[in-house]
PDB file of C-alpha atoms in Angstrom:
ATOM      1  CA  MET A 135     -24.225   9.470 -16.191  1.00 68.00           C
ATOM      2  CA  VAL A 136     -20.832  11.363 -13.567  1.00 82.00           C
ATOM      3  CA  SER A 137     -20.104  10.155  -9.982  1.00 84.00           C
ATOM      4  CA  SER A 138     -17.674  12.789  -7.963  1.00 88.00           C
ATOM      5  CA  HIS A 139     -17.113  13.102  -4.123  1.00 88.00           C
ATOM      6  CA  LEU A 140     -16.000  16.540  -2.248  1.00 90.00           C
ATOM      7  CA  ASP A 141     -13.383  16.219   0.553  1.00 90.00           C
ATOM      8  CA  GLU A 142     -11.774  18.682   3.043  1.00 91.00           C
ATOM      9  CA  LEU A 143      -9.749  18.566   5.975  1.00 90.00           C
ATOM     10  CA  THR A 144      -6.719  20.556   7.616  1.00 92.00           C
ATOM     11  CA  PHE A 145      -3.504  19.762   7.377  1.00 92.00           C
ATOM     12  CA  PRO A 146      -2.002  20.938  11.149  1.00 92.00           C
ATOM     13  CA  HIS A 147       1.515  22.034   9.576  1.00 91.00           C
ATOM     14  CA  PRO A 148       3.403  24.418   7.857  1.00 91.00           C
ATOM     15  CA  PHE A 149       2.549  25.136   4.010  1.00 93.00           C
ATOM     16  CA  ARG A 150       6.175  24.157   2.609  1.00 89.00           C
ATOM     17  CA  PHE A 151       6.190  21.074   4.111  1.00 89.00           C
ATOM     18  CA  VAL A 152       2.896  19.775   3.316  1.00 92.00           C
ATOM     19  CA  CYS A 153       3.572  21.034  -0.482  1.00 91.00           C
ATOM     20  CA  GLN A 154       7.551  19.265  -0.267  1.00 88.00           C
ATOM     21  CA  ALA A 155       5.735  16.086   1.391  1.00 90.00           C
ATOM     22  CA  PHE A 156       3.080  16.018  -1.536  1.00 90.00           C
ATOM     23  CA  THR A 157       6.118  16.520  -4.232  1.00 88.00           C
ATOM     24  CA  LEU A 158       7.591  13.831  -2.049  1.00 87.00           C
ATOM     25  CA  ARG A 159       5.041  11.075  -1.302  1.00 87.00           C
ATOM     26  CA  TYR A 160       5.806   8.585  -3.025  1.00 85.00           C
ATOM     27  CA  PRO A 161       7.332   5.950  -2.367  1.00 81.00           C
ATOM     28  CA  ASN A 162       4.849   5.409   1.350  1.00 82.00           C
ATOM     29  CA  PRO A 163       4.376   2.063   3.442  1.00 83.00           C
ATOM     30  CA  PHE A 164       0.874   3.490   2.949  1.00 85.00           C
ATOM     31  CA  ALA A 165       1.388   3.010  -0.977  1.00 85.00           C
ATOM     32  CA  PRO A 166       2.115  -0.390  -1.495  1.00 84.00           C
ATOM     33  CA  HIS A 167       0.028  -0.504  -4.835  1.00 85.00           C
ATOM     34  CA  VAL A 168       2.286   2.831  -6.506  1.00 87.00           C
ATOM     35  CA  ILE A 169       5.103   0.465  -8.571  1.00 86.00           C
ATOM     36  CA  THR A 170       6.378   3.495  -9.645  1.00 86.00           C
ATOM     37  CA  ALA A 171       6.795   7.517 -10.302  1.00 87.00           C
ATOM     38  CA  ASP A 172       9.314   9.083 -12.885  1.00 88.00           C
ATOM     39  CA  THR A 173       9.093  13.300 -13.476  1.00 89.00           C
ATOM     40  CA  LEU A 174       9.091  14.060 -16.649  1.00 91.00           C
ATOM     41  CA  ASP A 175       9.397  18.114 -16.846  1.00 92.00           C
ATOM     42  CA  ARG A 176       9.910  20.374 -14.675  1.00 92.00           C
ATOM     43  CA  SER A 177      10.178  24.260 -14.620  1.00 93.00           C
ATOM     44  CA  TRP A 178      10.953  27.000 -12.320  1.00 92.00           C
ATOM     45  CA  ASP A 179       9.499  30.717 -13.082  1.00 91.00           C
ATOM     46  CA  ALA A 180      12.068  32.981 -10.504  1.00 88.00           C
ATOM     47  CA  GLU A 181       9.721  36.003 -11.463  1.00 90.00           C
ATOM     48  CA  SER A 182       6.269  34.821 -10.710  1.00 91.00           C
ATOM     49  CA  GLY A 183       7.382  32.258  -8.124  1.00 91.00           C
ATOM     50  CA  ILE A 184       5.438  29.047  -9.966  1.00 93.00           C
ATOM     51  CA  LEU A 185       7.241  25.845 -10.049  1.00 93.00           C
ATOM     52  CA  ARG A 186       5.444  23.539 -12.836  1.00 95.00           C
ATOM     53  CA  SER A 187       6.052  19.754 -13.049  1.00 94.00           C
ATOM     54  CA  VAL A 188       4.808  16.709 -14.661  1.00 95.00           C
ATOM     55  CA  ARG A 189       4.856  13.376 -13.334  1.00 94.00           C
ATOM     56  CA  LEU A 190       3.943   9.737 -15.368  1.00 93.00           C
ATOM     57  CA  VAL A 191       2.691   7.330 -12.356  1.00 92.00           C
ATOM     58  CA  LEU A 192       2.604   3.998 -12.177  1.00 91.00           C
ATOM     59  CA  LYS A 193       0.044   2.131 -10.396  1.00 90.00           C
ATOM     60  CA  ARG A 194      -1.185  -1.012  -9.619  1.00 85.00           C
ATOM     61  CA  GLY A 195      -5.474  -1.750  -8.958  1.00 79.00           C
ATOM     62  CA  THR A 196      -7.819  -4.179  -8.459  1.00 77.00           C
ATOM     63  CA  ILE A 197     -10.829  -5.465  -9.996  1.00 77.00           C
ATOM     64  CA  PRO A 198     -13.645  -6.665  -8.061  1.00 78.00           C
ATOM     65  CA  GLY A 199     -14.795  -9.867  -7.785  1.00 77.00           C
ATOM     66  CA  TRP A 200     -18.755  -8.689  -9.658  1.00 78.00           C
ATOM     67  CA  ALA A 201     -17.100  -7.516 -13.083  1.00 76.00           C
ATOM     68  CA  PRO A 202     -16.986  -9.357 -16.544  1.00 75.00           C
ATOM     69  CA  ARG A 203     -14.037 -11.725 -17.375  1.00 76.00           C
ATOM     70  CA  GLY A 204     -11.841  -8.987 -19.977  1.00 73.00           C
ATOM     71  CA  ILE A 205     -13.535  -5.822 -19.233  1.00 79.00           C
ATOM     72  CA  VAL A 206      -9.242  -4.862 -19.022  1.00 79.00           C
ATOM     73  CA  GLU A 207      -6.496  -6.553 -19.532  1.00 75.00           C
ATOM     74  CA  LYS A 208      -4.211  -5.987 -16.933  1.00 78.00           C
ATOM     75  CA  SER A 209      -4.548  -4.161 -13.430  1.00 79.00           C
ATOM     76  CA  GLU A 210      -1.399  -1.595 -14.213  1.00 86.00           C
ATOM     77  CA  THR A 211      -2.690   1.587 -15.300  1.00 89.00           C
ATOM     78  CA  TRP A 212      -0.602   5.402 -16.028  1.00 92.00           C
ATOM     79  CA  VAL A 213      -1.987   8.221 -14.003  1.00 94.00           C
ATOM     80  CA  LEU A 214      -0.413  11.803 -15.421  1.00 95.00           C
ATOM     81  CA  GLU A 215       0.152  14.010 -12.811  1.00 95.00           C
ATOM     82  CA  GLU A 216       0.173  17.658 -12.912  1.00 96.00           C
ATOM     83  CA  SER A 217       0.781  20.239 -10.179  1.00 95.00           C
ATOM     84  CA  THR A 218       2.212  23.950 -10.207  1.00 96.00           C
ATOM     85  CA  ILE A 219       3.344  25.179  -7.178  1.00 94.00           C
ATOM     86  CA  ASN A 220       2.655  29.244  -6.166  1.00 94.00           C
ATOM     87  CA  VAL A 221       5.439  29.897  -3.357  1.00 91.00           C
ATOM     88  CA  LEU A 222       4.502  33.555  -2.961  1.00 90.00           C
ATOM     89  CA  GLU A 223       0.876  33.151  -2.682  1.00 92.00           C
ATOM     90  CA  GLY A 224       1.477  29.864  -0.741  1.00 92.00           C
ATOM     91  CA  THR A 225      -0.687  27.071  -2.719  1.00 95.00           C
ATOM     92  CA  MET A 226      -0.445  24.246  -4.657  1.00 96.00           C
ATOM     93  CA  THR A 227      -2.641  22.193  -7.388  1.00 96.00           C
ATOM     94  CA  LEU A 228      -1.989  18.634  -8.825  1.00 95.00           C
ATOM     95  CA  SER A 229      -4.653  17.313 -11.250  1.00 96.00           C
ATOM     96  CA  ASN A 230      -4.726  13.037 -11.904  1.00 94.00           C
ATOM     97  CA  ARG A 231      -5.833  11.594 -14.199  1.00 94.00           C
ATOM     98  CA  ASN A 232      -5.448   7.883 -15.936  1.00 91.00           C
ATOM     99  CA  LEU A 233      -4.304   7.606 -19.370  1.00 91.00           C
ATOM    100  CA  ASP A 234      -5.563   4.219 -19.802  1.00 88.00           C
ATOM    101  CA  HIS A 235      -8.814   2.095 -19.152  1.00 86.00           C
ATOM    102  CA  ARG A 236     -10.404   5.472 -19.794  1.00 86.00           C
ATOM    103  CA  ARG A 237     -13.880   3.992 -21.828  1.00 86.00           C
ATOM    104  CA  VAL A 238     -14.545   1.478 -18.359  1.00 86.00           C
ATOM    105  CA  MET A 239     -13.968   3.922 -16.251  1.00 89.00           C
ATOM    106  CA  GLU A 240     -11.976   7.867 -16.510  1.00 91.00           C
ATOM    107  CA  VAL A 241     -10.722   9.493 -13.044  1.00 92.00           C
ATOM    108  CA  VAL A 242      -9.913  12.966 -12.675  1.00 94.00           C
ATOM    109  CA  GLU A 243      -8.660  13.693  -9.817  1.00 95.00           C
ATOM    110  CA  LYS A 244      -8.014  17.854  -8.382  1.00 96.00           C
ATOM    111  CA  ILE A 245      -6.385  19.040  -5.156  1.00 95.00           C
ATOM    112  CA  THR A 246      -5.715  22.242  -3.801  1.00 96.00           C
ATOM    113  CA  LEU A 247      -4.070  23.316  -0.922  1.00 95.00           C
ATOM    114  CA  ARG A 248      -3.859  26.416   0.573  1.00 95.00           C
ATOM    115  CA  ALA A 249      -1.731  28.157   3.631  1.00 94.00           C
ATOM    116  CA  ILE A 250      -4.197  29.717   5.943  1.00 93.00           C
ATOM    117  CA  GLY A 251      -1.102  30.967   8.645  1.00 90.00           C
ATOM    118  CA  GLU A 252       0.540  27.959  10.646  1.00 91.00           C
ATOM    119  CA  VAL A 253      -1.743  25.319   8.892  1.00 94.00           C
ATOM    120  CA  THR A 254      -2.713  24.309   5.541  1.00 94.00           C
ATOM    121  CA  GLU A 255      -6.216  24.047   4.442  1.00 95.00           C
ATOM    122  CA  ALA A 256      -6.417  21.105   1.386  1.00 94.00           C
ATOM    123  CA  THR A 257      -9.639  20.189  -0.942  1.00 94.00           C
ATOM    124  CA  SER A 258      -9.676  17.523  -2.883  1.00 93.00           C
ATOM    125  CA  TYR A 259     -12.463  17.282  -5.613  1.00 94.00           C
ATOM    126  CA  VAL A 260     -12.207  13.665  -7.674  1.00 93.00           C
ATOM    127  CA  GLU A 261     -15.411  12.652 -10.480  1.00 93.00           C
ATOM    128  CA  VAL A 262     -15.704   9.403 -12.173  1.00 92.00           C
ATOM    129  CA  THR A 263     -17.210   8.148 -15.422  1.00 91.00           C
ATOM    130  CA  SER A 264     -17.543   5.355 -17.158  1.00 88.00           C
ATOM    131  CA  SER A 265     -18.769   4.003 -20.816  1.00 86.00           C
ATOM    132  CA  TRP A 266     -18.428   0.386 -20.415  1.00 83.00           C
ATOM    133  CA  GLY A 267     -21.711  -1.341 -21.317  1.00 78.00           C
ATOM    134  CA  PHE A 268     -25.146  -0.466 -20.169  1.00 80.00           C
ATOM    135  CA  TYR A 269     -26.343   1.824 -17.536  1.00 83.00           C
ATOM    136  CA  ALA A 270     -26.397  -0.270 -14.518  1.00 84.00           C
ATOM    137  CA  ILE A 271     -22.443  -2.085 -14.702  1.00 84.00           C
ATOM    138  CA  ARG A 272     -21.741   1.958 -15.539  1.00 85.00           C
ATOM    139  CA  LYS A 273     -23.772   2.906 -12.321  1.00 88.00           C
ATOM    140  CA  ARG A 274     -21.825   0.425 -10.232  1.00 87.00           C
ATOM    141  CA  ILE A 275     -18.218   0.833 -11.975  1.00 86.00           C
ATOM    142  CA  GLU A 276     -18.459   4.756 -11.280  1.00 87.00           C
ATOM    143  CA  LYS A 277     -19.799   3.729  -7.491  1.00 88.00           C
ATOM    144  CA  TYR A 278     -17.154   1.182  -6.935  1.00 86.00           C
ATOM    145  CA  GLY A 279     -14.601   4.339  -8.565  1.00 87.00           C
ATOM    146  CA  ILE A 280     -15.762   6.219  -5.918  1.00 89.00           C
ATOM    147  CA  SER A 281     -15.288   4.687  -2.723  1.00 88.00           C
ATOM    148  CA  ARG A 282     -12.432   2.789  -3.597  1.00 87.00           C
ATOM    149  CA  PHE A 283     -11.016   6.823  -3.638  1.00 87.00           C
ATOM    150  CA  GLN A 284     -12.646   7.374  -0.128  1.00 86.00           C
ATOM    151  CA  ARG A 285     -10.435   4.202   0.816  1.00 84.00           C
ATOM    152  CA  GLN A 286      -7.868   5.223  -0.643  1.00 84.00           C
ATOM    153  CA  SER A 287      -7.787   8.753   0.501  1.00 86.00           C
ATOM    154  CA  LYS A 288      -7.648   7.604   4.901  1.00 85.00           C
ATOM    155  CA  ASN A 289      -3.631   5.940   3.778  1.00 85.00           C
ATOM    156  CA  SER A 290      -2.998   9.364   1.700  1.00 89.00           C
ATOM    157  CA  ARG A 291      -3.345  11.005   4.447  1.00 89.00           C
ATOM    158  CA  HIS A 292      -1.620   8.883   6.672  1.00 88.00           C
ATOM    159  CA  GLY A 293       1.295   8.186   4.728  1.00 88.00           C
ATOM    160  CA  LEU A 294       1.751  12.101   3.745  1.00 90.00           C
ATOM    161  CA  GLU A 295       1.447  12.667   7.627  1.00 90.00           C
ATOM    162  CA  LEU A 296       4.008  10.217   6.867  1.00 88.00           C
ATOM    163  CA  ILE A 297       6.597  12.605   5.133  1.00 89.00           C
ATOM    164  CA  ILE A 298       5.616  15.296   6.683  1.00 89.00           C
ATOM    165  CA  LYS A 299       6.970  13.516   9.777  1.00 88.00           C
ATOM    166  CA  LEU A 300       9.922  12.565   8.093  1.00 85.00           C
ATOM    167  CA  LEU A 301      10.916  16.281   6.842  1.00 85.00           C
ATOM    168  CA  ARG A 302      10.804  18.303  10.034  1.00 85.00           C
ATOM    169  CA  PRO A 303      14.668  19.420  10.294  1.00 83.00           C
ATOM    170  CA  SER A 304      15.075  16.832  13.472  1.00 83.00           C
ATOM    171  CA  SER A 305      13.897  14.098  11.220  1.00 80.00           C
ATOM    172  CA  PRO A 306      17.231  12.466  10.174  1.00 79.00           C
ATOM    173  CA  LEU A 307      15.661  10.807   7.273  1.00 78.00           C
ATOM    174  CA  ARG A 308      15.614  14.651   5.925  1.00 80.00           C
ATOM    175  CA  ASP A 309      18.531  15.162   3.497  1.00 78.00           C
ATOM    176  CA  PRO A 310      18.215  11.623   2.102  1.00 74.00           C
ATOM    177  CA  LEU A 311      13.613  12.749   1.064  1.00 75.00           C
ATOM    178  CA  LEU A 312      15.116  15.697  -0.238  1.00 76.00           C
ATOM    179  CA  ASN A 313      18.442  14.601  -2.636  1.00 72.00           C
ATOM    180  CA  ALA A 314      15.825  11.057  -3.461  1.00 61.00           C
ATOM    181  CA  GLU A 315      16.934  11.862  -6.573  1.00 51.00           C
ATOM    182  CA  ARG A 316      21.054  11.498  -6.334  1.00 47.00           C
ATOM    183  CA  ILE A 317      20.780   8.262  -3.769  1.00 48.00           C
ATOM    184  CA  ASN A 318      18.148   5.006  -3.270  1.00 51.00           C
ATOM    185  CA  TYR A 319      15.273   5.960  -0.975  1.00 53.00           C
ATOM    186  CA  PRO A 320      15.468   5.326   2.647  1.00 54.00           C
ATOM    187  CA  PRO A 321      14.124   1.519   2.993  1.00 52.00           C
ATOM    188  CA  SER A 322      11.455   1.553   5.362  1.00 51.00           C
ATOM    189  CA  LEU A 323       9.075   3.888   2.523  1.00 55.00           C
ATOM    190  CA  ALA A 324       9.824   1.670  -0.155  1.00 53.00           C
ATOM    191  CA  PRO A 325       6.938  -0.190  -0.408  1.00 50.00           C
ATOM    192  CA  THR A 326       8.550  -3.436  -2.561  1.00 44.00           C
ATOM    193  CA  SER A 327      11.589  -2.974  -1.049  1.00 48.00           C
ATOM    194  CA  PRO A 328      13.733  -6.731  -1.103  1.00 53.00           C
ATOM    195  CA  LEU A 329      14.667  -5.782   2.800  1.00 58.00           C
ATOM    196  CA  LYS A 330      10.771  -6.739   3.254  1.00 63.00           C
ATOM    197  CA  SER A 331      12.003 -10.196   2.359  1.00 65.00           C
ATOM    198  CA  ARG A 332      15.491 -10.345   4.677  1.00 69.00           C
ATOM    199  CA  LEU A 333      13.425  -9.227   7.289  1.00 73.00           C
ATOM    200  CA  ARG A 334      11.039 -11.696   6.923  1.00 74.00           C
ATOM    201  CA  GLU A 335      13.819 -14.752   6.902  1.00 77.00           C
ATOM    202  CA  LEU A 336      15.323 -12.906   9.555  1.00 79.00           C
ATOM    203  CA  ARG A 337      12.111 -13.177  11.751  1.00 81.00           C
ATOM    204  CA  LEU A 338      11.551 -16.622  11.115  1.00 82.00           C
ATOM    205  CA  ARG A 339      14.372 -17.462  12.035  1.00 81.00           C
ATOM    206  CA  ALA A 340      14.284 -15.945  15.167  1.00 83.00           C
ATOM    207  CA  GLN A 341      11.101 -17.368  16.129  1.00 82.00           C
ATOM    208  CA  GLU A 342      12.365 -20.841  15.030  1.00 81.00           C
ATOM    209  CA  LYS A 343      15.397 -20.948  17.670  1.00 79.00           C
ATOM    210  CA  GLN A 344      13.053 -19.421  20.299  1.00 81.00           C
ATOM    211  CA  ARG A 345      10.726 -22.865  19.478  1.00 80.00           C
ATOM    212  CA  LEU A 346      14.327 -24.707  19.723  1.00 80.00           C
ATOM    213  CA  ILE A 347      15.596 -23.063  23.617  1.00 80.00           C
ATOM    214  CA  SER A 348      11.612 -23.917  24.000  1.00 80.00           C
ATOM    215  CA  GLU A 349      11.991 -27.182  23.951  1.00 80.00           C
ATOM    216  CA  MET A 350      15.424 -27.509  25.396  1.00 79.00           C
ATOM    217  CA  LEU A 351      14.173 -26.380  28.797  1.00 79.00           C
ATOM    218  CA  ARG A 352      11.240 -28.079  28.429  1.00 75.00           C
ATOM    219  CA  PRO A 353      11.513 -31.318  30.957  1.00 74.00           C
ATOM    220  CA  GLY A 354      12.678 -34.549  29.632  1.00 68.00           C
ATOM    221  CA  SER A 355      13.052 -33.383  25.906  1.00 58.00           C
ATOM    222  CA  LYS A 356      16.988 -33.382  26.523  1.00 53.00           C
ATOM    223  CA  LYS A 357      18.828 -36.579  24.953  1.00 48.00           C
ATOM    224  CA  GLU A 358      21.810 -37.917  24.605  1.00 46.00           C
ATOM    225  CA  SER A 359      22.484 -38.461  21.208  1.00 46.00           C
ATOM    226  CA  SER A 360      25.909 -40.322  20.084  1.00 47.00           C
ATOM    227  CA  PRO A 361      28.123 -38.290  17.057  1.00 48.00           C
ATOM    228  CA  SER A 362      26.954 -40.931  14.331  1.00 48.00           C
ATOM    229  CA  ASP A 363      23.186 -40.044  16.174  1.00 51.00           C
ATOM    230  CA  PRO A 364      21.291 -38.062  13.202  1.00 47.00           C
ATOM    231  CA  ASP A 365      19.832 -36.320  15.941  1.00 50.00           C
ATOM    232  CA  SER A 366      22.640 -34.574  16.115  1.00 48.00           C
ATOM    233  CA  GLU A 367      23.308 -33.571  13.013  1.00 48.00           C
ATOM    234  CA  GLU A 368      20.127 -31.988  12.918  1.00 48.00           C
ATOM    235  CA  ASP A 369      21.023 -30.471  16.306  1.00 48.00           C
ATOM    236  CA  GLU A 370      24.216 -28.977  14.159  1.00 46.00           C
ATOM    237  CA  GLU A 371      22.533 -28.002  11.465  1.00 46.00           C
ATOM    238  CA  HIS A 372      19.970 -25.833  13.916  1.00 47.00           C
ATOM    239  CA  GLU A 373      22.922 -24.370  15.229  1.00 48.00           C
ATOM    240  CA  ASP A 374      24.506 -22.829  11.603  1.00 49.00           C
ATOM    241  CA  ASP A 375      21.115 -21.540  11.008  1.00 56.00           C
ATOM    242  CA  SER A 376      20.747 -19.749  14.191  1.00 65.00           C
ATOM    243  CA  LEU A 377      21.138 -16.136  14.342  1.00 72.00           C
ATOM    244  CA  THR A 378      24.356 -14.461  14.270  1.00 79.00           C
ATOM    245  CA  ALA A 379      25.178 -11.356  16.553  1.00 79.00           C
ATOM    246  CA  ALA A 380      25.509  -9.315  13.760  1.00 78.00           C
ATOM    247  CA  GLU A 381      21.692 -10.615  12.053  1.00 79.00           C
ATOM    248  CA  GLU A 382      20.543  -9.708  15.222  1.00 82.00           C
ATOM    249  CA  ALA A 383      21.579  -6.119  15.140  1.00 80.00           C
ATOM    250  CA  GLU A 384      20.134  -6.268  11.719  1.00 77.00           C
ATOM    251  CA  LEU A 385      16.774  -7.915  12.851  1.00 79.00           C
ATOM    252  CA  GLU A 386      16.416  -4.624  15.134  1.00 81.00           C
ATOM    253  CA  GLN A 387      17.602  -2.254  12.344  1.00 75.00           C
ATOM    254  CA  LEU A 388      14.720  -4.045  10.262  1.00 71.00           C
ATOM    255  CA  GLU A 389      12.641  -3.826  12.677  1.00 74.00           C
ATOM    256  CA  ARG A 390      13.069  -0.747  14.096  1.00 71.00           C
ATOM    257  CA  GLU A 391      12.290   1.028   9.861  1.00 64.00           C
ATOM    258  CA  PHE A 392       9.548  -1.101   9.231  1.00 61.00           C
ATOM    259  CA  SER A 393       8.295  -0.410  12.287  1.00 59.00           C
ATOM    260  CA  ALA A 394       5.231   1.617  10.489  1.00 45.00           C
ATOM    261  CA  ASP A 395       4.652  -0.638   7.825  1.00 44.00           C
ATOM    262  CA  PRO A 396       1.624  -2.652   7.985  1.00 41.00           C
ATOM    263  CA  SER A 397       2.386  -5.203   4.566  1.00 44.00           C
ATOM    264  CA  SER A 398       5.658  -6.663   6.595  1.00 41.00           C
ATOM    265  CA  VAL A 399       4.115  -8.147   9.787  1.00 42.00           C
ATOM    266  CA  ILE A 400       4.128 -11.767   9.127  1.00 42.00           C
ATOM    267  CA  PRO A 401       0.766 -14.084   8.704  1.00 42.00           C
ATOM    268  CA  ASP A 402       0.374 -16.775  11.779  1.00 39.00           C
ATOM    269  CA  PRO A 403      -0.347 -19.942   9.409  1.00 42.00           C
ATOM    270  CA  SER A 404      -2.007 -21.568  12.128  1.00 40.00           C
ATOM    271  CA  LEU A 405      -4.635 -18.749  11.637  1.00 36.00           C
ATOM    272  CA  PRO A 406      -7.649 -19.167   9.173  1.00 40.00           C
ATOM    273  CA  SER A 407      -7.517 -17.009   6.402  1.00 43.00           C
ATOM    274  CA  ASN A 408     -10.999 -15.903   5.367  1.00 44.00           C
ATOM    275  CA  PRO A 409     -12.072 -17.101   1.718  1.00 43.00           C
ATOM    276  CA  SER A 410     -12.433 -14.996  -1.549  1.00 46.00           C
ATOM    277  CA  PRO A 411     -15.837 -13.227  -1.680  1.00 47.00           C
ATOM    278  CA  GLN A 412     -15.671 -15.481  -5.255  1.00 47.00           C
ATOM    279  CA  LYS A 413     -15.207 -18.834  -2.739  1.00 45.00           C
ATOM    280  CA  ARG A 414     -17.908 -17.424  -0.692  1.00 47.00           C
ATOM    281  CA  ARG A 415     -20.688 -16.366  -3.526  1.00 49.00           C
ATOM    282  CA  TRP A 416     -20.122 -19.944  -4.528  1.00 50.00           C
ATOM    283  CA  PHE A 417     -20.858 -21.686  -0.615  1.00 48.00           C
ATOM    284  CA  TRP A 418     -23.419 -19.842  -0.985  1.00 51.00           C
ATOM    285  CA  TRP A 419     -24.890 -20.829  -4.530  1.00 52.00           C
ATOM    286  CA  TRP A 420     -24.521 -24.154  -3.648  1.00 51.00           C
ATOM    287  CA  ARG A 421     -25.663 -24.195  -0.536  1.00 52.00           C
ATOM    288  CA  TRP A 422     -28.461 -23.138  -1.619  1.00 54.00           C
ATOM    289  CA  HIS A 423     -28.918 -25.470  -4.901  1.00 52.00           C
ATOM    290  CA  LEU A 424     -28.654 -28.785  -2.145  1.00 53.00           C
ATOM    291  CA  CYS A 425     -31.028 -27.129   0.268  1.00 54.00           C
ATOM    292  CA  SER A 426     -33.865 -26.435  -3.593  1.00 54.00           C
ATOM    293  CA  ASP A 427     -32.722 -29.678  -4.575  1.00 51.00           C
ATOM    294  CA  SER A 428     -33.783 -31.635  -0.601  1.00 49.00           C
ATOM    295  CA  SER A 429     -37.218 -29.811  -0.541  1.00 51.00           C
ATOM    296  CA  SER A 430     -37.764 -30.923  -4.093  1.00 50.00           C
ATOM    297  CA  SER A 431     -36.908 -34.369  -3.315  1.00 51.00           C
ATOM    298  CA  GLU A 432     -39.432 -33.889  -0.348  1.00 50.00           C
ATOM    299  CA  SER A 433     -42.089 -32.617  -2.389  1.00 49.00           C
ATOM    300  CA  LYS A 434     -42.082 -35.420  -4.349  1.00 48.00           C
ATOM    301  CA  LYS A 435     -41.660 -38.636  -2.594  1.00 48.00           C
ATOM    302  CA  LEU A 436     -45.156 -36.521  -0.449  1.00 50.00           C
TER     303      LEU A 436
END
């Protein structure tokens, strides 16, 4: 049994920008599941105007809660990407297929780009096949693969639109993107950049500074302390931990660079987090179990 899905869309951008964005789309803030992307082979035929590339991409997936335990050994998977760009005709064909976990779920995606005037038409076709277990579990695995592909397609479009925007001639990040093999990627595009931890640290220190200022401005909160008072030592520690002018400038720069990255937002610990699906299932199971026990005990009393 094979499940498939077809998706068609139009990019309001010239083919040259969309084509460049496809080859440079990793990393980007909307693809945190992509760990690495390495070019294995690339060849250029000047007579036919065809560029062929082969890349190996390591992606991190998620295992649904309903999946049997031990169905896969690890959540990472290697994906082989083969692309062909015809510069003269203005077309690009790209195919992706996973190299491991193929018995559980094999995903083959084919993407076609075609230049239509100043816009680019894109067609994406994916086939998901599972040969693991009996028919019902295979069907559910294939259905899950299609639904996951549909969810990731939206993020892929957002990431591609971001790269297209950065490849404009007026963008200051155009040269770093086109020369990404020789220099580092811009920090705002790297989903696993170590600067994220630095951004969170500066944010927390800025929040702590605002809290201390609010306490100092609160009526009746000002206290006189002697040099031996431990409260004065704590104040000195907070002063040492406060942001300097250089760190405030660094924080502003990181805020601008990571403004499009939703994963850099610091969660509020005071807000309750949603329980995992597995915990929710256990909750409803125990609730049903307790209700059934209470109803059975009442029937015995009667």
